[in-house]
Every structure is written in structure tokens, then in C-alpha cells.
CSV table of C-alpha atoms in Angstrom, one decimal:
chain,number,residue,atom,x,y,z
A,58,GLU,CA,119.0,112.2,129.0
A,59,ALA,CA,116.0,114.0,129.1
A,60,GLN,CA,113.7,112.8,131.8
A,61,VAL,CA,110.6,113.7,133.9
A,62,THR,CA,110.7,111.6,137.2
A,63,GLN,CA,107.7,111.3,139.5
A,64,ASN,CA,107.6,109.5,142.8
A,65,PRO,CA,106.2,107.7,144.5
A,66,ARG,CA,105.4,105.3,141.6
A,67,TYR,CA,102.9,103.5,143.6
A,68,LEU,CA,101.0,104.4,146.7
A,69,ILE,CA,98.1,103.1,148.9
A,70,THR,CA,97.1,105.8,151.5
A,71,VAL,CA,93.8,106.3,153.7
A,72,THR,CA,91.4,108.9,153.5
A,73,GLY,CA,92.6,112.3,155.0
A,74,LYS,CA,96.1,111.7,155.2
A,75,LYS,CA,98.1,114.2,153.4
A,76,LEU,CA,100.4,112.9,150.5
A,77,THR,CA,102.8,114.8,148.1
A,78,VAL,CA,103.8,113.3,144.8
A,79,THR,CA,106.9,114.9,143.6
A,80,CYS,CA,107.8,115.7,139.9
A,81,SER,CA,111.2,116.7,138.4
A,82,GLN,CA,112.1,117.6,135.1
A,83,ASN,CA,115.9,118.0,133.7
A,84,MET,CA,115.5,120.0,130.6
A,85,ASN,CA,114.6,123.3,131.8
A,86,HIS,CA,111.0,123.5,130.7
A,87,GLU,CA,109.0,126.5,131.4
A,88,TYR,CA,106.0,124.4,131.4
A,89,MET,CA,104.6,121.8,133.6
A,90,SER,CA,101.4,120.2,134.6
A,91,TRP,CA,99.6,117.3,136.2
A,92,TYR,CA,97.2,115.1,134.7
A,93,ARG,CA,94.8,112.3,135.6
A,94,GLN,CA,94.1,109.4,133.8
A,95,ASP,CA,90.9,107.3,134.6
A,96,PRO,CA,89.2,104.9,132.4
A,97,GLY,CA,87.1,106.0,129.4
A,98,LEU,CA,88.0,109.7,130.4
A,99,GLY,CA,91.4,110.3,128.9
A,100,LEU,CA,93.9,112.5,130.2
A,101,ARG,CA,92.6,115.3,132.5
A,102,GLN,CA,94.7,118.3,133.1
A,103,ILE,CA,94.6,119.1,136.9
A,104,TYR,CA,96.9,122.1,137.5
A,105,TYR,CA,99.5,123.7,135.0
A,106,SER,CA,102.4,126.0,135.4
A,107,MET,CA,104.2,128.3,132.7
A,108,ASN,CA,106.9,129.1,135.2
A,109,VAL,CA,108.2,129.7,138.5
A,110,GLU,CA,105.6,130.9,140.9
A,111,VAL,CA,103.0,131.1,138.0
A,112,THR,CA,100.1,128.2,138.3
A,113,ASP,CA,96.8,127.8,137.0
A,114,LYS,CA,93.9,125.5,137.3
A,115,GLY,CA,93.3,123.0,134.7
A,116,ASP,CA,90.2,120.7,134.2
A,117,VAL,CA,90.0,119.2,137.6
A,118,PRO,CA,91.8,120.8,140.4
A,119,GLU,CA,89.4,120.3,143.3
A,120,GLY,CA,91.1,118.4,146.1
A,121,TYR,CA,94.5,119.4,144.6
A,122,LYS,CA,97.2,121.9,145.4
A,123,VAL,CA,100.5,122.6,143.5
A,124,SER,CA,103.4,124.8,144.1
A,125,ARG,CA,106.6,126.2,141.7
A,126,LYS,CA,109.2,127.0,143.7
A,127,GLU,CA,112.0,126.2,141.5
A,128,LYS,CA,111.8,125.3,137.7
A,129,ARG,CA,112.7,121.6,137.8
A,130,ASN,CA,110.1,120.9,140.5
A,131,PHE,CA,106.2,120.6,140.4
A,132,PRO,CA,104.6,118.6,143.2
A,133,LEU,CA,101.5,117.7,143.4
A,134,ILE,CA,99.7,117.8,147.0
A,135,LEU,CA,96.6,116.1,148.3
A,136,GLU,CA,95.8,117.8,151.6
A,137,SER,CA,92.7,115.6,152.3
A,138,PRO,CA,92.8,112.5,150.0
A,139,SER,CA,89.4,110.9,149.1
A,140,PRO,CA,88.9,107.6,147.3
A,141,ASN,CA,87.5,109.5,144.2
A,142,GLN,CA,91.1,110.7,143.9
A,143,THR,CA,92.2,107.1,143.2
A,144,SER,CA,93.6,107.6,139.8
A,145,LEU,CA,97.0,107.1,137.5
A,146,TYR,CA,98.7,110.5,137.7
A,147,PHE,CA,101.3,111.9,135.0
A,148,CYS,CA,103.4,114.9,135.3
A,149,ALA,CA,104.5,116.5,132.5
A,150,SER,CA,107.0,119.3,130.9
A,151,TRP,CA,107.7,121.0,128.0
A,152,THR,CA,109.2,124.3,126.3
A,153,GLY,CA,105.9,126.1,125.5
A,154,ARG,CA,107.3,127.0,122.4
A,155,PRO,CA,105.1,126.4,119.1
A,156,GLY,CA,105.8,122.5,117.7
A,157,ASN,CA,107.2,121.2,121.1
A,158,THR,CA,106.6,117.9,122.3
A,159,ILE,CA,105.3,117.2,125.8
A,160,TYR,CA,107.3,114.7,128.0
A,161,PHE,CA,105.5,112.6,130.5
A,162,GLY,CA,106.6,111.0,133.6
A,163,GLU,CA,106.3,107.5,134.1
A,164,GLY,CA,103.2,107.7,136.2
A,165,SER,CA,102.2,107.2,139.8
A,166,TRP,CA,99.4,104.9,140.7
A,167,LEU,CA,97.7,106.3,143.8
A,168,THR,CA,95.0,104.4,145.6
A,169,VAL,CA,93.2,106.2,148.6
A,170,VAL,CA,91.1,103.6,150.7
B,251,GLY,CA,84.4,124.4,127.6
B,252,GLN,CA,86.6,123.1,124.9
B,253,GLN,CA,85.7,119.2,124.2
B,254,VAL,CA,87.9,116.8,122.4
B,255,MET,CA,86.2,113.3,121.4
B,256,GLN,CA,87.8,110.6,120.3
B,257,ILE,CA,86.2,107.5,118.3
B,258,PRO,CA,86.2,104.9,118.5
B,259,GLN,CA,86.9,103.8,122.3
B,260,TYR,CA,88.2,100.5,121.8
B,261,GLN,CA,89.1,98.5,118.4
B,262,HIS,CA,90.1,95.1,118.0
B,263,VAL,CA,91.9,94.2,114.6
B,264,GLN,CA,93.5,91.0,113.1
B,265,GLU,CA,96.8,91.6,112.6
B,266,GLY,CA,97.5,93.0,108.8
B,267,GLU,CA,94.1,94.9,109.1
B,268,ASP,CA,94.2,98.8,109.0
B,269,PHE,CA,92.9,100.8,112.0
B,270,THR,CA,91.9,104.4,112.0
B,271,THR,CA,90.9,106.5,115.0
B,272,TYR,CA,89.1,110.1,114.6
B,273,CYS,CA,89.3,113.0,116.9
B,274,ASN,CA,86.8,115.9,116.8
B,275,SER,CA,86.9,119.0,118.8
B,276,SER,CA,84.4,121.3,119.6
B,277,THR,CA,86.2,124.3,118.7
B,278,THR,CA,89.0,125.2,115.9
B,279,LEU,CA,92.3,124.1,117.3
B,280,SER,CA,95.6,125.9,116.4
B,281,ASN,CA,97.7,122.7,116.5
B,282,ILE,CA,96.8,118.8,117.1
B,283,GLN,CA,99.3,116.4,118.7
B,284,TRP,CA,99.2,112.6,118.7
B,285,TYR,CA,100.6,110.5,121.4
B,286,LYS,CA,100.8,106.6,122.1
B,287,GLN,CA,100.5,104.9,125.2
B,288,ARG,CA,101.8,101.1,125.5
B,289,PRO,CA,100.1,99.2,128.2
B,290,GLY,CA,101.3,100.1,131.5
B,291,GLY,CA,103.5,102.7,130.2
B,292,HIS,CA,103.2,106.6,129.5
B,293,PRO,CA,102.0,108.8,127.0
B,294,VAL,CA,104.7,109.3,124.1
B,295,PHE,CA,104.7,112.1,121.5
B,296,LEU,CA,104.1,110.9,117.9
B,297,ILE,CA,103.6,113.9,115.9
B,298,GLN,CA,102.2,117.2,115.8
B,299,LEU,CA,100.1,119.1,112.5
B,300,VAL,CA,99.6,122.7,112.6
B,301,LYS,CA,98.1,123.3,109.2
B,302,SER,CA,94.9,123.1,107.9
B,303,GLY,CA,94.5,120.1,105.7
B,304,GLU,CA,97.7,118.6,106.5
B,305,VAL,CA,98.9,115.4,106.1
B,306,LYS,CA,102.1,113.6,107.7
B,307,LYS,CA,103.0,109.9,107.3
B,308,GLN,CA,105.5,108.1,109.8
B,309,LYS,CA,106.3,104.6,108.0
B,310,ARG,CA,102.6,102.5,108.5
B,311,LEU,CA,101.0,105.5,110.3
B,312,THR,CA,99.0,108.6,108.4
B,313,PHE,CA,97.9,111.6,110.2
B,314,GLN,CA,95.5,114.1,108.8
B,315,PHE,CA,94.4,117.6,110.1
B,316,GLY,CA,91.1,118.4,108.6
B,317,GLU,CA,90.8,121.7,106.7
B,318,ALA,CA,88.5,123.3,109.1
B,319,LYS,CA,91.1,122.6,112.0
B,320,LYS,CA,88.4,120.9,114.1
B,321,ASN,CA,89.1,117.2,113.3
B,322,SER,CA,92.3,114.7,112.6
B,323,SER,CA,92.4,111.2,111.9
B,324,LEU,CA,95.2,108.4,112.7
B,325,HIS,CA,95.7,105.7,110.3
B,326,ILE,CA,97.7,102.3,110.6
B,327,THR,CA,98.2,100.5,107.6
B,328,ALA,CA,98.7,96.7,108.2
B,329,THR,CA,98.5,96.6,112.1
B,330,GLN,CA,101.4,94.8,113.8
B,331,THR,CA,101.2,93.7,117.3
B,332,THR,CA,103.8,96.2,118.5
B,333,ASP,CA,101.2,99.0,117.7
B,334,VAL,CA,98.9,97.6,120.4
B,335,GLY,CA,98.2,100.7,123.1
B,336,THR,CA,96.1,103.6,123.4
B,337,TYR,CA,96.1,106.5,120.7
B,338,PHE,CA,95.6,110.1,122.1
B,339,CYS,CA,95.0,113.4,120.1
B,340,ALA,CA,95.6,116.4,121.9
B,341,GLY,CA,94.7,119.8,120.6
B,342,GLY,CA,94.4,123.5,122.2
B,343,ASN,CA,97.0,126.3,122.7
B,344,THR,CA,100.1,126.2,124.1
B,345,ASP,CA,98.9,126.6,128.1
B,346,LYS,CA,96.0,124.3,128.0
B,347,LEU,CA,96.3,120.9,125.7
B,348,ILE,CA,93.0,119.1,125.7
B,349,PHE,CA,93.6,115.6,125.3
B,350,GLY,CA,91.0,113.4,123.4
B,351,THR,CA,89.6,110.3,125.5
B,352,GLY,CA,91.6,107.9,123.7
B,353,THR,CA,91.1,104.8,121.4
B,354,ARG,CA,92.4,101.5,122.7
B,355,LEU,CA,93.9,99.2,119.8
B,356,GLN,CA,94.3,95.5,120.4
B,357,VAL,CA,96.0,93.3,117.6
B,358,PHE,CA,95.4,89.9,117.5
B,359,PRO,CA,98.3,87.8,115.9
């Protein structure tokens, strides 16, 4: 079954404590991306990756890091989380070919206190 | 930078009424995709439009892509409670798909 798996699904953490949200896809997709979803703002792209070791900033990259050491994995790193990073995060993957579908993970609810 | 706006932000309808959400881009789009997100769920792909003036139908859902490829609409005929959710349009290129702000649809039985 085609899947994008994120962990953790829910997390409450404190300001400044480094955390990583993992993302894994089993479809051999070249492209992966992280989005955050906030009320009234829709889905905003944080970072994306076109392939292994190739990443680029999205619209709201500040405060986040990513890496793409393997094709299937694309972790999102918050080195020093702040309360304004409290949000719902989605990982997504797709082939990059025209007409293809973006597959989303189930989401990770992150609260920074 | 490129922006994709969606209106309305919220829409409450009685079951059986029609519903339309509109998507407008500040730049010409190579394609536009539509997604549905059920409450508590993740966005799920509905359809992609590529050609200028294209119209596609999925049962009670009708999707249109404007002639100038800068706007799109989703129309639902005779809404049902199962249509509840947030509908997003997304446009752009292969690398950077810009999502609209979404329209949240509530259907009252």
C-alpha cells in the first residue's frame, strides 16, 4: 500500500528543546516536501527535496532544517523550537512527473510551550 | 512571489444546496490540482487540470480551469453531508506547488 508515514503524530515540547519529525515514503518518489498548516493560511511549504542530497527552501523555512540522505526518508528538524512553530505539519511525496498525485502523510500535531 | 487565493474561506450550506469555491492565482499556472481534507484528516488528491478552459467532472463535482490559466473553480451539485471538509486548490510547477488558503465546507442535514 502506498504510504507516507510521519512520526510522531502528536507532540508537546518545550521551547528550545531540539526535535525531529520523521517522514518515510514507500513509493520510490523523487520529490518530498514538508508543509505546515495554520488556520486561515492554508498549507505553506517549508522545505522540499528533488532527490537524495538535493533540498531547497519553500515559503517558510526559518527555524527548520531538513536532510535527504536516503530517497525514502525526509526528516524535519527543529533545532530550537519556539511557540510560533506550534502547528500541524504534513509530509508529502510525489514523482515529479506531470500529472502525478501528491501523497500526504497523516500529519503531526506539534505544540511548543 | 506567487500567491494563490481562494474564496470563500467558509461556506455553510443546507444538504441538497450547491456549493462553489474559487481559486485565483497572481501568475499563470502550468496546472492546477484540487485536494479535499476531511476534518482531522490529511489532504487527498481529487483531480488535476492542465489545459486552458478545461472542464472535468467527478460525479457531483465539476472542476474548471480558466482560459487564462490563472483561475479555477470547484462546483458541487446537491451537497451531501459526506462533502464536509476543506477544499484546497494548488497550482504551480513541479517543484513548488502553491496551495490556496482553502474553503471550509459545512453541510447541515
